[in-house]
Coordinates of C-alpha atoms and ligand atoms in Angstrom, one line a residue:
M486 CA -15.5 -14.0 -13.3
F487 CA -11.2 -14.1 -13.9
E488 CA -9.4 -17.0 -12.2
K489 CA -5.8 -15.9 -11.9
I490 CA -4.9 -12.2 -11.6
L491 CA -1.2 -11.4 -11.9
I492 CA -0.3 -8.1 -9.9
A493 CA 2.3 -6.0 -11.9
N494 CA 3.4 -4.3 -8.9
R495 CA 5.3 -4.5 -5.6
G496 CA 4.9 -3.1 -1.9
E497 CA 1.4 -2.3 -0.1
I498 CA -0.4 -1.4 -3.3
A499 CA 0.6 -5.2 -4.5
L500 CA -0.4 -6.5 -1.4
R501 CA -3.9 -4.6 -1.3
I502 CA -4.8 -5.7 -5.0
N503 CA -3.8 -9.6 -3.4
R504 CA -6.4 -8.8 -0.6
A505 CA -9.0 -8.0 -2.9
A506 CA -8.3 -10.6 -5.2
K507 CA -8.2 -13.3 -2.4
E508 CA -11.6 -12.1 -0.9
M509 CA -13.3 -12.7 -4.4
G510 CA -12.0 -16.1 -4.6
I511 CA -9.6 -15.4 -7.4
A512 CA -5.9 -17.1 -7.5
T513 CA -2.9 -14.4 -7.5
V514 CA 0.3 -14.2 -9.4
A515 CA 3.4 -11.7 -8.2
V516 CA 5.9 -10.2 -9.9
H517 CA 9.3 -9.6 -8.6
S518 CA 12.6 -8.1 -8.9
T519 CA 15.9 -9.9 -7.7
A520 CA 16.2 -7.2 -5.1
D521 CA 12.6 -8.2 -4.0
A522 CA 12.7 -11.8 -3.8
E523 CA 11.7 -11.6 0.2
A524 CA 9.2 -9.1 -0.5
M525 CA 5.9 -9.8 1.4
H526 CA 3.9 -9.6 -1.9
V527 CA 5.7 -12.6 -2.9
R528 CA 5.1 -14.8 0.1
L529 CA 1.6 -13.8 0.2
A530 CA 0.4 -14.4 -3.6
D531 CA -0.3 -17.9 -4.8
E532 CA 2.2 -17.9 -7.5
S533 CA 5.4 -15.7 -8.3
V534 CA 7.8 -15.0 -11.3
C535 CA 10.6 -13.1 -11.0
I536 CA 11.0 -10.6 -13.7
G537 CA 14.6 -9.1 -13.6
P538 CA 17.3 -7.6 -12.1
P539 CA 16.6 -4.7 -9.5
P540 CA 16.1 -1.3 -11.8
A541 CA 12.2 -0.9 -12.6
A542 CA 13.0 -0.6 -16.6
Q543 CA 14.7 -3.8 -16.0
S544 CA 12.0 -6.0 -13.7
Y545 CA 8.8 -3.6 -13.0
L546 CA 8.6 -1.8 -16.2
N547 CA 9.6 -5.2 -18.7
I548 CA 7.0 -5.5 -20.9
P549 CA 7.9 -8.4 -22.4
A550 CA 8.8 -9.9 -19.0
I551 CA 5.4 -9.3 -17.4
I552 CA 3.5 -10.8 -20.5
S553 CA 5.6 -14.0 -20.5
A554 CA 4.8 -14.4 -16.7
C555 CA 0.9 -14.1 -17.8
E556 CA 1.0 -16.9 -20.1
I557 CA 3.6 -19.1 -18.0
T558 CA 1.3 -18.7 -14.7
G559 CA -2.2 -18.6 -17.0
A560 CA -3.3 -15.6 -15.6
D561 CA -6.4 -14.2 -17.4
A562 CA -5.7 -9.9 -16.1
I563 CA -3.1 -7.9 -14.9
H564 CA -3.8 -5.3 -12.3
P565 CA -1.2 -2.8 -12.8
G566 CA -1.8 -0.9 -9.5
Y567 CA -0.2 2.3 -9.1
G568 CA 3.1 4.0 -10.7
F569 CA 4.8 1.7 -12.8
L570 CA 3.0 0.8 -16.1
S571 CA -0.5 1.4 -14.9
E572 CA -0.7 4.9 -16.9
N573 CA 1.2 3.2 -20.1
A574 CA -1.4 3.1 -22.7
H575 CA 1.2 1.1 -25.0
F576 CA 1.0 -1.8 -22.5
A577 CA -2.8 -1.5 -22.1
D578 CA -2.6 -1.8 -25.6
I579 CA -0.3 -5.2 -25.8
V580 CA -1.8 -6.7 -22.8
K581 CA -5.3 -6.4 -24.7
A582 CA -3.4 -7.5 -28.1
H583 CA -2.2 -11.0 -25.8
G584 CA -6.1 -11.9 -25.3
I585 CA -5.5 -10.6 -21.3
T586 CA -8.0 -8.4 -19.4
F587 CA -5.9 -4.9 -18.4
I588 CA -7.8 -4.1 -15.4
G589 CA -7.7 -0.4 -16.0
P590 CA -9.4 2.2 -18.5
Q591 CA -9.2 1.8 -22.2
P592 CA -6.2 2.4 -23.8
E593 CA -7.1 5.7 -25.3
H594 CA -8.6 7.1 -22.3
I595 CA -5.2 6.5 -20.5
R596 CA -3.6 8.3 -23.9
L597 CA -5.4 11.1 -24.0
M598 CA -5.2 12.1 -20.0
G599 CA -1.3 11.3 -19.8
D600 CA -0.9 14.4 -22.5
K601 CA -1.9 16.9 -20.1
I602 CA -2.6 19.4 -22.8
A603 CA -4.7 17.3 -24.7
A604 CA -6.5 16.0 -21.2
K605 CA -6.7 20.4 -20.8
K606 CA -8.5 20.8 -24.1
A607 CA -10.7 17.7 -24.0
V608 CA -12.1 18.2 -20.5
K609 CA -12.7 22.0 -20.9
E610 CA -14.7 21.1 -24.2
L611 CA -16.9 18.2 -21.8
G612 CA -17.5 21.3 -19.5
I613 CA -15.1 20.5 -16.3
P614 CA -13.8 24.5 -15.5
T615 CA -10.0 24.5 -16.3
V616 CA -7.1 26.7 -15.1
P617 CA -6.7 29.7 -17.3
G618 CA -3.9 29.3 -19.3
S619 CA -2.2 28.9 -22.8
D620 CA -4.5 26.2 -24.0
G621 CA -1.6 24.6 -25.9
A622 CA 2.4 24.0 -25.9
I623 CA 4.4 27.0 -25.8
E624 CA 6.5 27.3 -28.6
S625 CA 8.4 30.6 -28.1
D626 CA 9.7 32.9 -25.5
A627 CA 7.5 35.7 -27.1
V628 CA 4.3 33.5 -27.2
A629 CA 4.8 32.8 -23.3
I630 CA 5.3 36.3 -22.7
K631 CA 1.9 37.2 -24.7
F632 CA -0.3 34.6 -22.7
A633 CA 0.9 35.6 -19.3
N634 CA 0.2 39.1 -19.8
E635 CA -3.1 38.1 -21.0
I636 CA -4.0 35.8 -17.7
G637 CA -1.3 37.6 -15.3
Y638 CA 1.6 36.8 -13.0
P639 CA 2.7 34.8 -11.4
V640 CA 2.4 32.1 -13.8
L641 CA 3.3 28.5 -14.2
V642 CA 5.1 26.7 -16.7
K643 CA 4.0 22.9 -16.8
A644 CA 5.2 19.6 -18.7
A645 CA 2.8 18.5 -20.8
A646 CA 3.7 15.0 -20.3
G647 CA 4.3 15.6 -16.1
G648 CA 3.8 13.7 -13.1
G649 CA 5.2 13.7 -9.4
G650 CA 6.0 17.6 -9.9
R651 CA 8.3 17.5 -12.0
G652 CA 9.2 20.1 -15.0
M653 CA 7.0 22.7 -12.9
K654 CA 8.4 26.1 -12.9
L655 CA 6.7 29.4 -11.4
A656 CA 7.5 33.2 -13.1
H657 CA 6.7 36.1 -11.4
S658 CA 7.5 38.4 -13.9
A659 CA 7.9 38.9 -17.6
A660 CA 12.2 38.7 -16.7
E661 CA 11.4 35.4 -15.0
L662 CA 10.1 33.7 -17.8
P663 CA 12.4 33.0 -20.3
L664 CA 14.9 30.7 -17.3
A665 CA 11.3 29.1 -16.3
L666 CA 10.4 28.0 -19.6
S667 CA 13.8 26.4 -20.3
A668 CA 14.4 24.7 -17.1
A669 CA 11.1 23.7 -17.4
R670 CA 11.7 22.0 -20.9
S671 CA 15.1 20.6 -19.6
E672 CA 13.4 18.9 -16.7
A673 CA 10.5 17.9 -18.8
K674 CA 13.1 16.1 -21.2
A675 CA 14.9 14.7 -18.8
A676 CA 11.9 13.0 -16.8
F677 CA 9.7 12.4 -19.4
G678 CA 11.7 12.5 -23.2
D679 CA 9.1 15.1 -23.9
D680 CA 10.3 18.6 -23.6
A681 CA 6.6 20.3 -24.4
V682 CA 5.5 22.9 -21.7
Y683 CA 2.4 24.9 -21.4
L684 CA 1.4 27.8 -19.0
E685 CA -1.0 28.2 -16.3
K686 CA -1.8 31.1 -14.2
Y687 CA -0.5 30.2 -10.6
L688 CA -3.3 30.0 -7.9
E689 CA -1.8 31.4 -4.9
K690 CA -3.7 29.5 -1.8
P691 CA -5.8 27.1 -3.6
R692 CA -6.6 23.7 -2.0
H693 CA -5.9 20.3 -3.8
I694 CA -9.3 18.6 -4.1
E695 CA -10.0 15.4 -6.1
I696 CA -12.9 13.6 -7.2
Q697 CA -13.1 9.8 -7.5
V698 CA -15.0 8.4 -9.8
I699 CA -16.1 5.0 -10.9
A700 CA -17.4 3.8 -14.5
D701 CA -18.9 0.5 -15.4
S702 CA -19.0 -0.9 -19.2
H703 CA -22.7 -0.2 -18.9
G704 CA -22.9 3.5 -19.1
K705 CA -23.1 4.1 -15.6
V706 CA -20.8 6.8 -13.9
L707 CA -20.7 7.4 -10.3
H708 CA -18.6 9.6 -8.0
L709 CA -17.8 9.1 -4.5
G710 CA -16.9 12.0 -3.1
E711 CA -13.7 14.1 -3.0
R712 CA -10.4 13.5 -1.5
D713 CA -8.5 17.1 0.1
C714 CA -4.9 16.4 -1.0
S715 CA -3.7 20.1 -0.1
L716 CA -0.9 18.8 2.2
Q717 CA 1.8 18.7 0.0
R718 CA 5.8 18.9 -0.2
R719 CA 7.5 19.3 -3.6
H720 CA 4.1 18.7 -5.3
Q721 CA 4.2 15.8 -3.4
K722 CA 1.0 14.1 -1.3
V723 CA 2.2 13.7 2.4
W724 CA -1.3 13.8 4.4
E725 CA -4.7 13.1 2.3
E726 CA -8.8 13.5 4.1
A727 CA -11.5 12.8 3.1
P728 CA -13.9 14.6 3.2
S729 CA -12.8 18.1 2.7
P730 CA -12.9 20.4 5.3
A731 CA -13.6 22.7 2.8
L732 CA -16.5 21.8 0.9
N733 CA -20.2 21.2 1.8
V734 CA -22.6 18.8 0.4
P735 CA -24.2 21.1 -2.3
A736 CA -20.5 21.8 -3.3
R737 CA -19.7 18.3 -3.8
N738 CA -22.7 17.1 -5.2
E739 CA -22.7 19.9 -7.9
I740 CA -18.9 19.1 -8.7
G741 CA -19.6 15.7 -8.8
K742 CA -22.3 15.8 -11.3
V743 CA -20.0 18.3 -13.5
V744 CA -17.2 15.7 -13.6
T745 CA -19.6 12.3 -13.4
D746 CA -21.7 14.4 -17.0
A747 CA -18.2 14.8 -18.2
L748 CA -17.0 10.9 -18.1
K749 CA -20.2 9.5 -19.2
K750 CA -20.2 11.5 -22.5
L751 CA -16.6 10.3 -22.9
G752 CA -16.9 6.7 -22.3
Y753 CA -14.3 6.5 -19.6
L754 CA -14.2 3.2 -17.8
G755 CA -13.3 1.9 -14.8
V756 CA -12.1 4.2 -11.5
G757 CA -10.1 7.5 -12.1
T758 CA -9.5 10.8 -10.4
V759 CA -10.1 14.3 -11.7
E760 CA -8.0 16.5 -10.0
F761 CA -8.5 20.2 -9.0
L762 CA -7.0 23.3 -7.6
Y763 CA -10.3 25.2 -5.4
D764 CA -10.0 28.7 -5.0
N765 CA -12.4 31.0 -3.8
G766 CA -15.5 28.4 -3.6
K767 CA -14.2 27.7 -7.7
F768 CA -12.5 24.6 -8.9
Y769 CA -9.9 24.5 -11.5
F770 CA -9.1 21.2 -13.4
I771 CA -5.5 20.3 -13.1
E772 CA -5.3 16.7 -14.5
M773 CA -6.9 13.3 -14.7
N774 CA -5.2 10.1 -13.2
T775 CA -6.6 7.0 -15.1
R776 CA -5.7 4.5 -12.4
L777 CA -6.1 3.4 -8.9
Q778 CA -4.5 5.9 -6.5
V779 CA -2.0 6.0 -3.6
E780 CA -5.0 7.6 -1.0
H781 CA -7.9 5.3 -2.5
P782 CA -8.5 4.1 1.3
V783 CA -9.4 7.3 2.6
T784 CA -12.4 7.1 0.0
E785 CA -12.9 3.4 1.1
L786 CA -13.6 4.4 4.5
V787 CA -16.2 7.0 4.1
T788 CA -17.9 4.9 1.8
G789 CA -17.7 1.5 2.8
L790 CA -16.3 0.3 -0.7
D791 CA -13.8 -1.5 -1.9
L792 CA -12.2 0.1 -4.8
V793 CA -10.1 -2.5 -6.0
R794 CA -12.7 -5.2 -6.0
E795 CA -14.8 -2.5 -7.9
Q796 CA -11.9 -2.3 -10.4
I797 CA -11.7 -6.3 -10.8
R798 CA -15.6 -6.6 -11.0
I799 CA -15.6 -3.7 -14.0
A800 CA -13.2 -4.9 -15.9
D801 CA -15.3 -8.6 -16.1
G802 CA -17.7 -6.6 -17.5
S803 CA -20.3 -6.5 -14.1
A804 CA -22.6 -3.8 -13.6
L805 CA -22.0 -1.5 -10.4
D806 CA -24.9 -2.7 -7.9
F807 CA -25.4 1.0 -6.5
E808 CA -26.4 4.2 -7.3
Q809 CA -25.3 7.5 -6.7
D810 CA -27.8 8.0 -4.3
D811 CA -26.9 4.6 -2.3
I812 CA -23.0 6.7 -1.9
V813 CA -23.4 8.1 1.4
I814 CA -20.2 9.6 2.4
A815 CA -19.8 8.7 6.2
G816 CA -17.4 9.7 8.9
H817 CA -14.2 10.9 8.2
A818 CA -11.1 9.6 6.9
I819 CA -7.3 10.4 7.0
E820 CA -4.5 8.9 5.8
C821 CA -0.4 9.8 6.7
R822 CA 2.1 8.0 4.0
I823 CA 5.0 6.6 6.2
N824 CA 7.9 7.1 4.0
A825 CA 11.2 5.6 4.6
E826 CA 13.2 9.2 5.0
N827 CA 13.9 11.6 7.9
A828 CA 10.8 13.2 9.0
F829 CA 12.4 17.0 8.4
T830 CA 15.1 16.6 6.1
F831 CA 13.6 13.9 3.8
Q832 CA 16.8 12.4 3.1
P833 CA 16.1 8.6 2.0
S834 CA 16.6 6.3 4.7
P835 CA 16.7 2.4 2.9
G836 CA 18.2 -0.3 5.1
R837 CA 16.7 -2.8 7.3
I838 CA 13.3 -2.1 9.1
S839 CA 14.6 -3.9 12.7
D840 CA 11.3 -3.6 14.3
F841 CA 7.6 -3.3 13.2
H842 CA 4.5 -3.0 15.2
A843 CA 1.4 -1.6 12.8
P844 CA -1.2 0.1 15.0
G845 CA -4.7 -1.5 15.5
G846 CA -7.9 -1.2 16.9
L847 CA -11.6 0.3 15.9
G848 CA -11.2 2.9 12.8
V849 CA -7.5 1.8 12.0
R850 CA -6.1 0.4 8.9
M851 CA -2.6 -0.3 8.2
D852 CA -1.5 -0.9 4.4
S853 CA 1.9 -1.7 4.4
A854 CA 4.2 -4.6 3.0
A855 CA 7.1 -3.9 6.0
Y856 CA 8.0 -6.4 8.3
A857 CA 10.3 -6.9 11.5
G858 CA 13.6 -7.9 9.6
Y859 CA 12.8 -6.6 5.9
R860 CA 15.5 -5.1 4.2
I861 CA 14.1 -1.8 2.0
P862 CA 15.8 -2.1 -1.3
P863 CA 17.2 1.4 -2.5
Y864 CA 15.6 1.1 -5.8
Y865 CA 12.2 1.6 -5.8
D866 CA 10.0 4.8 -4.0
S867 CA 10.0 5.3 -0.3
L868 CA 6.9 4.6 0.8
I869 CA 6.4 1.8 3.2
G870 CA 3.2 2.2 4.4
K871 CA 0.5 4.1 4.5
L872 CA -2.2 4.9 8.0
I873 CA -5.6 5.3 7.6
V874 CA -7.9 6.1 10.0
H875 CA -11.2 6.3 10.2
G876 CA -13.7 8.5 12.7
K877 CA -17.2 9.1 13.1
N878 CA -16.0 13.1 12.7
R879 CA -13.3 14.9 11.7
N880 CA -12.6 15.2 15.5
E881 CA -12.9 11.8 16.5
C882 CA -10.4 10.8 13.3
L883 CA -7.7 13.3 14.7
M884 CA -7.7 11.8 18.2
R885 CA -7.5 8.7 16.9
L886 CA -4.6 9.4 14.2
R887 CA -2.7 10.8 16.7
R888 CA -2.8 7.7 18.9
A889 CA -2.4 5.3 16.1
L890 CA 0.4 7.7 15.2
D891 CA 1.9 6.7 18.6
E892 CA 1.6 3.0 19.1
L893 CA 3.1 2.5 15.5
V894 CA 6.6 1.4 15.8
V895 CA 9.5 1.0 12.7
G896 CA 12.8 0.7 14.0
G897 CA 16.2 0.9 12.5
I898 CA 15.3 3.5 10.3
D899 CA 14.2 6.8 9.5
T900 CA 10.9 7.3 8.9
T901 CA 7.8 10.4 8.3
I902 CA 6.1 9.2 11.8
P903 CA 7.3 12.3 13.5
L904 CA 6.5 14.7 11.0
F905 CA 2.6 13.5 11.2
Q906 CA 2.9 13.8 15.0
E907 CA 4.1 17.4 14.9
M908 CA 1.7 18.4 12.3
I909 CA -1.4 16.7 14.2
K910 CA -0.5 19.4 17.0
Q911 CA -0.8 22.7 14.9
P912 CA -4.3 24.4 15.1
D913 CA -4.6 24.8 11.7
I914 CA -4.7 21.2 10.6
L915 CA -6.9 20.5 13.7
D916 CA -9.1 23.4 12.3
G917 CA -8.9 22.4 8.9
E918 CA -7.9 25.9 7.6
Y919 CA -5.0 24.6 5.0
D920 CA -3.9 25.6 1.3
I921 CA -1.5 23.6 -0.8
H922 CA 1.6 25.6 0.6
W923 CA 0.8 25.2 3.9
L924 CA 3.7 22.4 4.5
E925 CA 6.3 23.7 3.1
R926 CA 5.5 27.1 5.2
F927 CA 5.5 24.9 8.5
L928 CA 8.5 23.2 7.5
A929 CA 10.6 26.4 6.8
Y930 CA 9.3 27.9 9.9
R931 CA 10.6 25.1 11.7
M932 CA 14.0 24.8 10.0
T933 CA 14.4 29.0 10.7
G934 CA 11.9 30.3 12.9
R935 CA 10.3 32.7 10.1
Ligands
LIG165 P1 1.8 16.3 -11.5 O1 1.6 15.8 -12.6 O2 3.4 17.0 -11.7 O3 1.8 15.9 -10.4 P2 -0.2 18.2 -11.2 O4 -0.8 19.5 -12.3 O5 -1.2 17.0 -10.6 O6 0.9 17.6 -11.4 O7 0.0 19.3 -10.2 C1 1.0 18.7 -8.7 C2 0.4 20.0 -7.8 O8 1.1 21.2 -8.2 C3 -0.6 20.5 -7.9 O9 -1.6 19.7 -7.1 C4 -0.8 21.8 -6.6 O10 0.0 22.0 -5.8 C5 0.4 22.5 -7.5 N1 -0.2 23.3 -8.9 C6 -0.3 22.5 -9.9 N2 -1.0 23.6 -11.3 C7 -1.0 24.7 -10.2 C8 -1.6 25.7 -10.5 N3 -1.7 26.4 -11.7 N4 -1.2 26.9 -9.7 C9 -0.4 27.0 -8.3 N5 -0.3 25.4 -8.1 C10 -0.5 24.3 -8.6

């Protein structure tokens, strides 16, 4: 087993990884920018190395500095967390070339799934259902119009290099398509340095349902059920739950088998998430994330597994010590992303947290790196914590979540807590009746009364 793991991340996920490593008796190294010298992940790790100034490009994305930190401290593996370098195949290659273990999938699979056009083509060949669309990059307006006529409007223009909902534009008719194409291209170019776009049929009222998979280096590929991440704002997840209120056991087993069969053929290694839109009882692949996800704790609470521990064991060459039939989805879990931003205008709210109290009690988990007196740096994302609640069933989970939200205190800054306190009163939420547009509709109604 590894003796020392370097955690190439910050915030709650750095703490999350630190916790798993500690429980396994593995020493940890934190890396940090000068803006994060006082951060909790730095305080709790065994060692820490400053890797650069505040901008992520010069610190958390600074590959030479991270590799040097590994060499200085003698770390034998790197866990990249999510975001930053976690889906950077070039980084995974370099880590390997330095004789360090990258705790994640094989670089070739990171590369394949990072190109959404190539990914869609590959998974389709492996038997996973995809959204109807242009199965390649769109070269011209004329070609786009031809495809759109075949699949029918509305259509969505999406960036091949996409992520975080950027480079995505909707067109309701041929008249709107050229503008959608050029807007998506320029947004994609600015965000990813790649202006390749493709076309997909726009599904009107789907849910976002994703399947968690886990694969070891001995050929075993299992699924850990689904997460429903339909509650989104600007294509960003806000509230996630497991299991999905829309799936039953046979539907879960069926899609789980399709996904695990496909990833077995691919020779996938590590944890990963296959994301689908679910519409009228049918699944349509949208993308695969080759990393641990922000919302992984809901899966942990319903399966009882520690996904980071499993990632570390898999990277070390150990075999998964359970079978598909051993995985039981028990009860219900919901995660709320607590962001440092206004709950309704979503204006960022960096600054000093004057007061901090995490809720507790049975079935309540708070993953956060915040503390009273902590100053949130303005350079990184706005996530300050995740409140994750488990109950015997969805009802108990909702009741407990409401109680835990009321107990959570974050003083001195604006947070998204009031949004969740309002969401949890809505009949649609209580009934589990929502699609990917529910939250935007709710927010619009709240603002305008319409
Ligand atoms: P990104 O990589 O930018 O996150 P995804 O392909 O994962 O992009 O899509 C993000 C979100 O955008 C989805 O969860 C869904 O809400 C919406 N979306 C994506 N593709 C479609 C589609 N074909 N029809 C309707 N909504 C879509």
